[in-house]
Amino acid sequence: MEEPRIMLAHGGGGSLMNDLIRNLFIRYFANPVLSEQSDSAVVRLPGDRISFTTDSFVVDPIFFPGGDIGKLAVCGTLNDLAVSGARPLYLSVSFILEEGLLLSDLERIVQSMAETVAQAGVSIVAGDTKVVPKGKGDKVFITTTGLGFLPEEFVEISSGNTIRPGDIILVNGSLGDHGIAVLLQRESFQFHSSIQSDCADLYSVIREVLEVCPTVRFMRDATRGGLATVLCEVAEKRRFGIELDEEQIPVHPAVAEACEMLGMDPLYIANEGKVVLVVPEKDAKKVLEVMRNHPLGSNAAWVGRVTGEYPGKVIMKTKLGGTRWIDYLTGDQLPRIC
Amino acid sequence: MEEPRIMLAHGGGGSLMNDLIRNLFIRYFANPVLSEQSDSAVVRLPGDRISFTTDSFVVDPIFFPGGDIGKLAVCGTLNDLAVSGARPLYLSVSFILEEGLLLSDLERIVQSMAETVAQAGVSIVAGDTKVVPKGKGDKVFITTTGLGFLPEEFVEISSGNTIRPGDIILVNGSLGDHGIAVLLQRESFQFHSSIQSDCADLYSVIREVLEVCPTVRFMRDATRGGLATVLCEVAEKRRFGIELDEEQIPVHPAVAEACEMLGMDPLYIANEGKVVLVVPEKDAKKVLEVMRNHPLGSNAAWVGRVTGEYPGKVIMKTKLGGTRWIDYLTGDQLPRIC
């Protein structure tokens, strides 16, 4: 017997769609708000200042070492909330399914999302499903939107407006794991690799950081475009310079090796469980210690500093003792890495 | 010279993506929150009770008589907020673009979205863009998520928990326009048709209704699955019966004709500017009058009533004097109508 697959009628608004919603989404994402099946979720917030963020996920393949598109779609949006200083509360999820997708694959993804939101203590309260004909999509695309409560004291973290020369740049661990894990999985490279995506919900480590250092100047998760792109944006926006120290930038040996073989630079590779922090120098050691004591920060590192020199630019002291400018990537990045 | 098109690198997190965001999205959607280009938008709300809703839009074709995928994506989500009794405030927008999409088509869509949000008085404060290779998507998919402020007095509107026998069912105008307009455009039917999508932001007419009748029992926009599906859901959930009067159901003659030719039933066809209201009988005339005086309600009609008989079922008195059961559609609906 053939395995059940998504059909166009699953997106048609009729009884098949109803079955899918009840037997899959409501079953796994179970919560009273979603069960209402209203067009809008009605929720209350602990205050009137919120963080609000959205991302679409089109990663290929949909299952990869260390995660899948569902876990990624949940963590990615929760992390965007967490790095703004917010406490993540609610998610909406919208699926664009390709006709022919195995229902068992969809269930595996939905299960993975359900586990991730349960661990994070947030609720998926609104959703939508569309189906496109075979060849007009690619298995499954997921768009998640997140709502978090933002305490007043953290309101400037996402803008970076308080960054100043002398501040220290930290990351919570090794760079490039996600992008390389997905790439190697996709291309079916012949060499055995132990590289896993770092896909993770960062709120727990960020919360501990904010407890010891409520004056964190800026946080951003280093996804598409990697660490380099985050720092280029900061330098350009705040008109300060940034000095990186290549020696201090944590990269797994297997990732470094893969990057060398592929002619890629880990600075530009996407991460899905890495936060870049800018903190006052006096707090840097304390923050580093907190991160290193957390499972998501054991390889946390002090990678650079903000400077009044060369405004708008990022410069890196290389391992060989030279220096080089770090700029936005102009050419092709890895496509469909998130 | 070839016209500029979307390339994979537009989604890569590098400088091309940056250009697209600045020269297109930020330019058209211009507002201070979006211009921050943070991962999360930081916004304040007039209170702590909100409506939150998401929808993906995959309509084919992306331009159709009376609208386009951009206008649809904005109106669809604003309407989901409005029918819950909320005042729409903020939107997020996420694009999944297919490599090769004409930049001029994307600009036309973005412009249309910008006009629609400006008219509605809401702001697009967060966004995302992904690009998939040619043949792995279909021009453009848009996911919008909306946030609205929900006054306490309207908190039960989206649940329908206050519906009771004797209540009257109203719609603000003719049914099936959107679905048929898109279908005829897609299939390049040879007969000339004047049918336009009813795609519209309904908040202005709903606000006027709530002013004269704050005890509206329930509202829902009749999108995928049409009026029939909305009423089946209400009957099933509340365990009341619903009696429809076919004679009173407004359908444009051109839509009725097209439906007859195509063997379709306008009751099941998607609308994008139609709200189904359940109101106390004593208020029905007043609400009807308010709607008929509004440009989006000139063909508003009294189409049925809630009854204590046949719980969970919808029955229709036909034009020929008979009756028939109205059930969920089981087979294929029109795919990609929204």
XYZ file of C-alpha atoms in Angstrom:
676
model
C 0.000 0.000 0.000
C 1.282 3.425 -0.867
C 2.153 5.749 1.983
C -0.314 8.617 2.490
C 0.737 11.896 0.931
C -0.408 15.507 0.921
C -3.013 16.199 -1.759
C -4.208 19.525 -3.118
C -7.508 19.044 -1.295
C -5.625 19.183 2.043
C -5.383 22.926 1.395
C -8.866 23.455 -0.011
C -10.789 24.484 3.082
C -12.921 21.330 3.123
C -13.097 18.209 5.222
C -9.627 16.875 4.345
C -8.075 20.116 5.542
C -10.160 19.950 8.684
C -8.890 16.427 9.363
C -5.292 17.517 8.867
C -5.707 20.428 11.269
C -7.352 18.316 13.964
C -5.356 15.112 13.679
C -1.980 16.674 13.201
C -1.599 20.314 14.155
C -4.057 20.548 17.032
C -3.051 17.129 18.345
C 0.650 17.928 18.538
C 0.523 21.649 19.305
C -2.303 21.084 21.803
C -3.289 24.201 23.698
C -6.646 25.834 24.492
C -6.132 28.873 22.247
C -5.298 26.852 19.143
C -8.131 24.419 19.824
C -10.578 27.302 19.439
C -9.778 27.198 15.699
C -10.686 30.848 15.343
C -9.196 32.878 12.539
C -7.369 34.879 15.179
C -5.839 33.769 18.431
C -6.880 35.858 21.396
C -4.061 36.120 23.930
C -3.069 38.296 26.857
C 0.396 39.669 27.440
C 2.163 40.563 30.688
C 2.578 44.139 29.421
C 2.090 46.415 26.454
C 5.630 46.454 25.036
C 6.395 43.558 22.748
C 8.901 42.122 20.317
C 7.445 40.839 17.063
C 9.386 38.931 14.426
C 8.842 36.686 11.426
C 10.933 34.314 9.309
C 10.290 31.865 6.502
C 12.233 28.622 6.436
C 13.028 26.863 3.161
C 16.029 24.758 4.217
C 17.033 21.925 1.899
C 17.153 19.094 2.918
C 14.288 19.239 5.420
C 16.057 16.746 7.726
C 19.746 17.257 8.563
C 22.189 16.232 11.299
C 21.154 18.018 14.472
C 17.705 19.113 13.375
C 14.981 19.531 10.802
C 13.027 22.377 9.205
C 10.456 22.303 12.029
C 12.925 22.636 14.894
C 14.755 25.285 12.875
C 11.572 27.281 12.250
C 10.753 27.316 15.954
C 14.283 28.026 17.241
C 15.001 30.644 14.574
C 12.038 32.796 15.523
C 12.385 32.240 19.278
C 16.021 33.322 18.986
C 15.089 36.511 17.150
C 12.853 37.355 20.104
C 15.405 36.336 22.730
C 18.238 38.417 21.242
C 16.006 41.495 21.404
C 15.840 41.013 25.176
C 12.280 39.687 25.048
C 10.747 36.701 26.774
C 9.257 34.545 23.986
C 5.566 33.755 24.576
C 3.578 32.913 21.458
C 4.205 31.634 17.962
C 2.161 31.398 14.804
C 3.074 28.811 12.172
C 2.144 28.738 8.512
C 2.893 25.776 6.265
C 3.204 25.784 2.479
C 3.104 22.109 1.535
C 3.944 20.614 -1.830
C 1.464 18.102 -3.193
C 3.009 14.653 -2.731
C 4.800 15.364 0.551
C 4.735 12.245 2.697
C 2.320 12.695 5.576
C 4.805 10.798 7.735
C 7.484 13.423 6.979
C 5.064 16.202 7.866
C 4.181 14.431 11.099
C 7.856 14.040 12.010
C 8.353 17.787 11.456
C 5.264 18.746 13.448
C 6.351 16.462 16.286
C 9.779 18.063 16.334
C 8.189 21.539 16.478
C 5.899 20.429 19.285
C 8.834 19.123 21.339
C 10.796 22.318 20.783
C 7.968 24.647 21.824
C 7.205 22.490 24.856
C 10.817 22.698 25.996
C 10.825 26.430 25.398
C 7.618 26.922 27.353
C 5.888 28.802 24.533
C 2.643 28.084 22.685
C 1.761 27.882 18.999
C -1.546 29.741 19.047
C -2.280 30.453 15.371
C -1.603 28.692 12.105
C -2.383 28.240 8.435
C -1.841 25.576 5.787
C -1.627 25.963 2.035
C -0.921 23.267 -0.551
C 0.722 23.969 -3.910
C 0.828 21.551 -6.861
C 3.779 19.213 -7.299
C 6.710 21.138 -8.788
C 5.473 24.516 -7.532
C 7.083 24.230 -4.106
C 9.644 21.962 -2.442
C 8.209 19.563 0.134
C 7.536 22.085 2.884
C 8.167 25.736 3.645
C 7.396 27.029 7.133
C 6.870 30.608 8.249
C 6.924 31.279 11.977
C 6.080 34.561 13.657
C 6.868 35.210 17.289
C 5.586 37.461 20.015
C 7.532 38.179 23.156
C 7.203 40.447 26.137
C 9.954 43.044 26.230
C 10.876 44.509 29.642
C 11.502 48.245 29.461
C 15.129 47.941 30.599
C 16.025 45.926 27.502
C 14.315 48.113 24.950
C 17.526 49.342 23.290
C 19.233 45.938 22.962
C 17.952 45.185 19.471
C 18.798 48.648 18.139
C 22.388 48.607 19.368
C 22.072 52.329 20.062
C 24.051 52.060 23.305
C 27.127 50.415 21.730
C 30.301 52.463 22.276
C 34.054 52.163 21.707
C 35.760 49.829 24.167
C 32.825 47.383 24.269
C 33.678 43.704 23.910
C 32.302 41.279 21.334
C 31.474 37.769 22.515
C 29.975 34.679 20.895
C 28.547 31.657 22.722
C 30.441 29.026 20.722
C 31.871 27.686 17.496
C 30.868 29.175 14.163
C 29.619 27.627 10.948
C 28.260 24.316 12.258
C 24.740 24.725 10.887
C 25.633 25.812 7.375
C 28.280 23.150 6.912
C 26.111 20.369 8.399
C 23.305 21.207 5.958
C 25.624 21.599 3.008
C 27.355 18.276 3.584
C 24.024 16.525 4.027
C 22.681 18.079 0.842
C 25.557 17.350 -1.411
C 26.026 13.789 -0.151
C 29.730 14.328 0.167
C 31.692 11.134 0.319
C 33.717 11.935 3.395
C 32.305 10.986 6.746
C 31.463 14.010 8.827
C 30.541 14.388 12.459
C 29.320 17.950 12.026
C 25.909 18.625 13.535
C 23.790 21.725 13.157
C 23.914 23.931 16.260
C 20.155 24.564 15.916
C 18.976 25.476 19.437
C 16.681 27.739 21.404
C 19.014 30.287 23.002
C 16.620 31.866 25.478
C 17.891 29.960 28.521
C 21.498 31.109 28.086
C 20.475 34.651 27.119
C 18.283 34.927 30.210
C 21.248 34.013 32.415
C 23.421 36.574 30.644
C 20.825 39.322 31.152
C 20.624 38.461 34.846
C 24.326 39.139 35.412
C 24.589 41.921 32.825
C 21.332 43.811 32.254
C 23.316 46.471 30.402
C 24.147 44.210 27.452
C 24.536 46.717 24.604
C 23.419 44.523 21.737
C 22.636 40.926 20.772
C 21.982 39.318 17.407
C 21.877 35.686 16.335
C 24.402 35.018 13.601
C 22.214 33.255 11.015
C 22.372 33.954 7.250
C 25.605 35.721 6.479
C 27.226 34.556 9.736
C 29.228 36.567 12.254
C 30.778 38.760 9.558
C 27.429 40.081 8.347
C 26.187 40.864 11.867
C 29.338 42.839 12.625
C 29.319 44.676 9.275
C 25.767 45.785 10.013
C 26.684 46.976 13.506
C 29.757 48.849 12.304
C 27.877 50.473 9.447
C 24.881 51.476 11.522
C 26.732 52.798 14.590
C 29.650 54.287 12.636
C 32.229 52.688 14.922
C 34.975 50.282 13.919
C 35.186 46.646 14.980
C 38.428 44.731 15.555
C 38.250 40.940 15.411
C 40.944 38.525 16.517
C 40.916 35.460 14.262
C 42.890 33.444 16.826
C 40.005 33.773 19.302
C 37.156 32.870 16.939
C 35.956 29.357 17.817
C 35.580 26.991 14.848
C 35.281 23.207 15.147
C 38.262 21.497 13.444
C 35.879 19.509 11.215
C 34.128 22.719 10.132
C 37.441 24.446 9.505
C 38.571 21.479 7.414
C 35.320 21.394 5.407
C 35.527 25.158 4.831
C 39.083 24.855 3.574
C 38.144 22.078 1.165
C 35.132 24.016 -0.107
C 36.825 27.392 -0.258
C 34.437 28.893 2.279
C 34.946 31.175 5.244
C 33.323 30.169 8.562
C 32.845 33.853 9.356
C 30.119 34.005 6.709
C 28.489 30.626 7.341
C 25.031 30.498 8.919
C 24.557 29.443 12.528
C 21.271 28.581 14.195
C 22.322 28.519 17.830
C 24.869 31.304 18.079
C 24.419 34.737 19.538
C 26.795 37.644 19.051
C 26.890 39.888 22.117
C 28.295 43.359 22.591
C 28.877 44.031 26.294
C 30.625 46.689 28.384
C 34.273 45.715 28.941
C 33.811 45.583 32.724
C 31.152 42.862 32.335
C 32.787 40.776 29.593
C 34.505 38.205 31.845
C 31.404 37.700 33.937
C 29.231 37.155 30.872
C 31.778 34.769 29.385
C 31.825 32.761 32.590
C 28.025 32.520 32.709
C 27.945 31.314 29.122
C 30.716 28.778 29.603
C 28.791 27.246 32.497
C 25.729 26.780 30.276
C 25.403 23.792 27.896
C 24.798 26.192 24.985
C 27.909 28.244 25.720
C 30.726 25.851 26.620
C 32.879 27.205 23.786
C 31.949 30.833 24.328
C 34.692 33.260 23.333
C 35.837 36.868 23.423
C 36.344 37.559 19.722
C 36.830 41.298 19.350
C 36.110 44.840 20.422
C 34.448 48.046 19.296
C 36.795 50.918 18.490
C 36.592 54.586 17.591
C 38.987 53.993 14.686
C 37.997 53.282 11.036
C 34.297 54.078 11.545
C 31.886 51.768 9.727
C 34.523 49.093 9.074
C 35.349 45.648 10.429
C 39.000 44.625 10.525
C 40.451 41.269 11.569
C 43.882 40.455 12.973
C 44.615 37.158 11.214
C 46.264 34.079 12.717
C 49.303 34.824 10.581
C 49.706 38.214 12.208
C 48.371 40.303 9.305
C 45.110 42.200 9.106
C 42.243 42.085 6.637
C 39.025 43.981 6.070
C 35.829 42.038 6.606
C 33.010 43.168 4.325
C 29.536 42.027 3.329
C 29.605 39.017 1.079
C 28.791 40.145 -2.445
C 28.567 36.841 -4.308
C 26.470 33.798 -3.720
C 26.072 32.501 -0.199
C 24.912 28.972 0.482
C 21.319 29.010 -0.721
C 18.499 27.518 1.341
C 20.483 27.057 4.483
C 17.562 28.216 6.624
C 18.782 44.497 -22.126
C 17.186 41.797 -20.053
C 14.892 42.864 -17.268
C 16.334 42.447 -13.751
C 15.208 39.301 -11.979
C 15.482 37.781 -8.526
C 18.657 35.729 -8.081
C 19.515 33.208 -5.383
C 21.971 35.696 -3.897
C 19.063 38.039 -3.113
C 18.261 35.621 -0.285
C 21.819 34.913 0.837
C 22.229 37.441 3.603
C 24.831 39.445 1.719
C 24.925 42.798 -0.017
C 22.356 41.969 -2.716
C 19.822 41.076 -0.058
C 20.649 44.255 1.790
C 20.013 46.273 -1.375
C 16.674 44.562 -1.926
C 15.577 45.268 1.645
C 16.575 48.909 1.511
C 15.559 49.810 -2.024
C 12.318 47.925 -2.091
C 10.842 46.879 1.244
C 12.018 49.716 3.456
C 11.386 52.279 0.728
C 7.764 51.274 0.162
C 6.801 50.143 3.655
C 8.612 53.137 5.177
C 8.165 53.438 8.925
C 10.579 54.034 11.811
C 10.253 50.524 13.315
C 11.034 48.708 10.071
C 13.892 51.082 9.283
C 15.644 49.868 12.443
C 16.265 46.588 10.577
C 16.417 44.687 13.842
C 15.617 41.002 13.914
C 12.585 41.860 16.012
C 10.291 44.842 15.822
C 9.736 46.555 19.145
C 6.231 47.973 19.382
C 3.814 49.169 22.039
C 0.156 48.246 22.201
C -2.784 50.167 23.634
C -3.477 47.267 26.012
C -2.471 43.744 26.923
C -5.208 41.769 25.128
C -4.474 41.084 21.489
C -5.583 39.203 18.419
C -2.817 37.393 16.549
C -3.256 35.677 13.196
C -1.209 34.353 10.290
C -1.857 33.275 6.699
C 0.251 32.225 3.753
C -0.801 33.342 0.290
C 0.030 31.248 -2.778
C -2.615 32.527 -5.195
C -2.091 31.722 -8.865
C -1.953 33.948 -10.894
C -0.268 36.608 -8.775
C -2.157 39.398 -10.595
C -5.905 39.060 -11.135
C -8.885 41.360 -11.789
C -9.452 43.395 -8.653
C -6.173 42.665 -6.935
C -2.864 40.868 -6.648
C -1.143 38.553 -4.174
C 0.207 41.515 -2.209
C -3.120 43.262 -1.668
C -4.645 39.857 -0.869
C -1.962 39.045 1.707
C -2.536 42.337 3.496
C -6.357 42.321 3.349
C -6.629 38.637 4.262
C -4.736 39.027 7.507
C -6.257 42.395 8.414
C -9.699 40.853 7.918
C -8.883 37.938 10.225
C -8.077 40.504 12.903
C -11.104 42.673 12.171
C -13.615 39.804 12.343
C -12.304 38.913 15.793
C -13.374 42.379 16.948
C -9.805 43.665 17.047
C -8.382 46.913 15.753
C -5.580 45.938 13.333
C -2.264 47.600 14.210
C 0.829 45.813 12.966
C 1.779 43.340 10.266
C 4.807 41.214 9.528
C 5.469 40.057 5.973
C 7.621 37.194 4.789
C 8.377 36.576 1.123
C 9.437 33.305 -0.490
C 10.645 34.323 -3.943
C 11.401 32.013 -6.844
C 14.670 32.629 -8.627
C 13.862 34.368 -11.914
C 10.905 36.409 -10.635
C 10.883 39.767 -12.407
C 11.971 42.498 -10.019
C 9.349 44.714 -11.654
C 6.619 42.222 -10.682
C 7.898 42.143 -7.109
C 7.941 45.928 -7.015
C 4.360 46.092 -8.295
C 3.291 43.699 -5.513
C 5.185 45.572 -2.814
C 3.702 48.859 -4.009
C 0.217 47.387 -3.852
C 0.857 46.154 -0.293
C 2.180 49.557 0.712
C -0.940 51.300 -0.619
C -3.208 48.861 1.165
C -1.517 49.207 4.556
C -1.414 52.993 4.202
C -5.166 53.086 3.549
C -5.752 50.749 6.476
C -3.625 52.850 8.801
C -1.471 49.906 9.895
C 2.297 49.393 9.696
C 4.442 46.564 8.369
C 7.042 46.405 11.137
C 8.852 43.105 10.531
C 9.778 41.048 7.506
C 11.879 38.343 5.931
C 12.897 37.274 2.440
C 13.945 33.866 1.195
C 14.806 32.853 -2.357
C 14.347 29.312 -3.690
C 15.827 27.967 -6.953
C 13.794 28.107 -10.147
C 11.245 25.278 -10.151
C 11.201 24.956 -6.348
C 8.581 27.650 -5.803
C 6.152 29.609 -7.963
C 7.053 33.270 -8.463
C 6.151 34.525 -4.998
C 4.513 33.248 -1.820
C 3.699 35.738 0.938
C 3.014 35.045 4.596
C 1.505 37.859 6.624
C 0.966 37.857 10.370
C -1.171 40.443 12.080
C -1.458 41.928 15.530
C -4.488 43.819 16.693
C -5.740 45.308 19.926
C -8.844 43.520 21.179
C -11.194 45.510 23.455
C -12.508 43.407 26.332
C -16.145 43.739 25.227
C -15.438 41.908 21.963
C -13.447 39.039 23.414
C -16.061 36.368 22.644
C -16.758 37.384 19.024
C -14.206 35.054 17.450
C -15.268 32.057 19.547
C -18.958 32.356 18.714
C -19.726 31.206 22.268
C -22.603 33.663 22.607
C -24.496 32.484 19.498
C -28.032 31.292 20.317
C -31.171 30.163 18.492
C -33.076 33.008 16.890
C -29.907 34.907 15.912
C -29.770 36.220 12.354
C -27.078 35.519 9.770
C -25.977 38.406 7.562
C -23.361 38.843 4.846
C -22.050 42.164 3.526
C -22.479 41.347 -0.167
C -22.345 38.975 -3.096
C -20.581 35.638 -2.793
C -17.980 33.923 -4.939
C -16.480 36.931 -6.727
C -12.887 36.320 -5.669
C -12.702 32.623 -6.456
C -14.356 32.969 -9.839
C -12.299 36.043 -10.825
C -9.057 34.169 -10.075
C -10.218 30.980 -11.740
C -11.264 32.707 -14.959
C -8.010 34.641 -15.076
C -5.978 31.493 -14.527
C -7.655 29.296 -17.040
C -7.755 31.995 -19.731
C -11.354 31.208 -20.453
C -12.488 32.481 -23.789
C -15.581 34.305 -22.607
C -15.248 37.895 -21.607
C -15.919 38.372 -17.926
C -16.463 41.485 -15.855
C -15.976 39.623 -12.569
C -13.562 41.298 -10.189
C -12.173 39.911 -6.962
C -13.876 41.435 -3.920
C -10.468 41.632 -2.166
C -10.841 44.430 0.408
C -9.940 45.482 3.924
C -13.184 45.100 5.875
C -12.214 46.926 9.057
C -14.034 50.171 8.197
C -17.411 48.484 7.706
C -16.919 46.157 10.683
C -16.067 49.094 12.920
C -19.343 50.786 11.971
C -21.257 47.575 12.660
C -19.672 47.213 16.114
C -20.592 50.807 16.925
C -24.316 50.178 16.400
C -24.250 46.576 17.633
C -21.495 45.863 20.162
C -23.220 42.573 20.978
C -22.446 40.997 17.587
C -22.355 37.275 18.428
C -19.832 36.145 15.847
C -18.003 37.253 12.711
C -15.878 35.331 10.244
C -14.605 36.212 6.798
C -15.788 33.675 4.225
C -12.502 32.810 2.498
C -11.457 29.243 1.551
C -14.525 27.035 1.565
C -16.883 30.021 1.301
C -20.035 30.756 3.274
C -20.969 27.074 3.498
C -17.785 26.115 5.342
C -18.060 28.977 7.844
C -21.631 27.993 8.689
C -20.845 24.263 8.916
C -18.111 25.094 11.419
C -20.435 27.280 13.480
C -23.227 24.698 13.500
C -20.859 21.891 14.415
C -19.088 23.801 17.152
C -22.117 25.358 18.810
C -24.442 22.353 18.270
C -27.226 24.524 16.887
C -28.847 24.262 13.466
C -28.618 26.896 10.742
C -31.346 27.635 8.192
C -30.307 29.391 5.003
C -32.622 30.953 2.439
C -31.128 30.550 -1.044
C -33.394 33.283 -2.431
C -31.718 35.826 -0.147
C -28.099 34.860 -0.824
C -26.545 37.573 -3.007
C -24.626 36.282 -6.051
C -23.632 38.452 -9.024
C -25.369 37.220 -12.196
C -21.987 36.790 -13.929
C -20.714 34.677 -11.016
C -23.885 32.596 -10.995
C -23.517 32.028 -14.730
C -19.840 31.057 -14.443
C -20.637 28.689 -11.564
C -23.364 27.036 -13.589
C -21.046 26.530 -16.567
C -18.284 25.154 -14.344
C -20.518 23.027 -12.158
C -19.567 24.949 -9.027
C -21.584 26.240 -6.116
C -21.052 29.886 -5.071
C -21.707 28.862 -1.457
C -18.318 27.124 -1.409
C -16.332 29.653 -3.429
C -13.717 31.779 -1.685
C -14.328 35.450 -0.966
C -11.743 37.992 0.144
C -13.967 40.866 1.157
C -16.983 39.192 2.699
C -17.839 38.847 6.341
C -20.473 36.512 7.761
C -22.120 37.998 10.840
C -24.333 36.401 13.457
C -26.308 39.099 15.289
C -29.195 39.196 17.746
C -32.503 39.399 15.856
C -33.384 42.762 17.392
C -30.244 44.322 15.889
C -30.322 42.674 12.470
C -32.104 45.441 10.562
C -29.917 48.132 12.087
C -26.746 46.258 11.171
C -28.017 45.616 7.656
C -28.744 49.305 7.204
C -25.282 50.325 8.401
C -23.678 47.885 5.997
C -25.822 48.949 3.048
C -24.760 52.549 3.591
C -21.088 51.544 3.411
C -19.305 51.070 0.062
C -18.243 47.552 1.131
C -21.774 46.511 2.052
C -24.130 47.844 -0.606
C -25.388 44.333 -1.368
C -25.528 43.212 2.255
C -28.202 40.613 2.930
C -30.070 38.682 5.608
C -29.379 35.102 4.540
C -30.488 32.862 7.386
C -30.991 32.209 11.053
C -29.787 30.037 13.909
C -32.257 27.454 15.171
C -32.556 24.939 17.983
C -33.584 22.271 15.475
C -31.240 19.740 13.770
C -28.224 20.554 15.987
C -24.884 20.644 14.177
C -26.462 20.837 10.715
C -26.938 23.496 8.031
C -30.069 23.313 5.907
C -31.032 25.533 2.955
C -34.457 26.401 1.588
C -33.802 26.355 -2.155
C -35.142 28.781 -4.744
C -37.326 25.980 -6.072
C -38.999 25.588 -2.694
C -37.233 22.408 -1.601
C -34.603 22.007 1.098
C -31.103 20.579 1.033
C -28.387 19.835 3.568
C -25.229 21.911 3.298
C -22.117 20.014 4.359
C -18.365 20.470 4.237
C -16.941 20.031 0.779
C -15.200 16.676 0.643
C -13.627 16.727 -2.813
C -11.265 19.142 -4.418
C -11.862 22.828 -3.970
C -10.275 25.382 -6.253
C -6.599 25.129 -5.411
C -4.427 28.213 -4.873
C -7.261 30.672 -4.716
C -5.613 32.555 -1.856
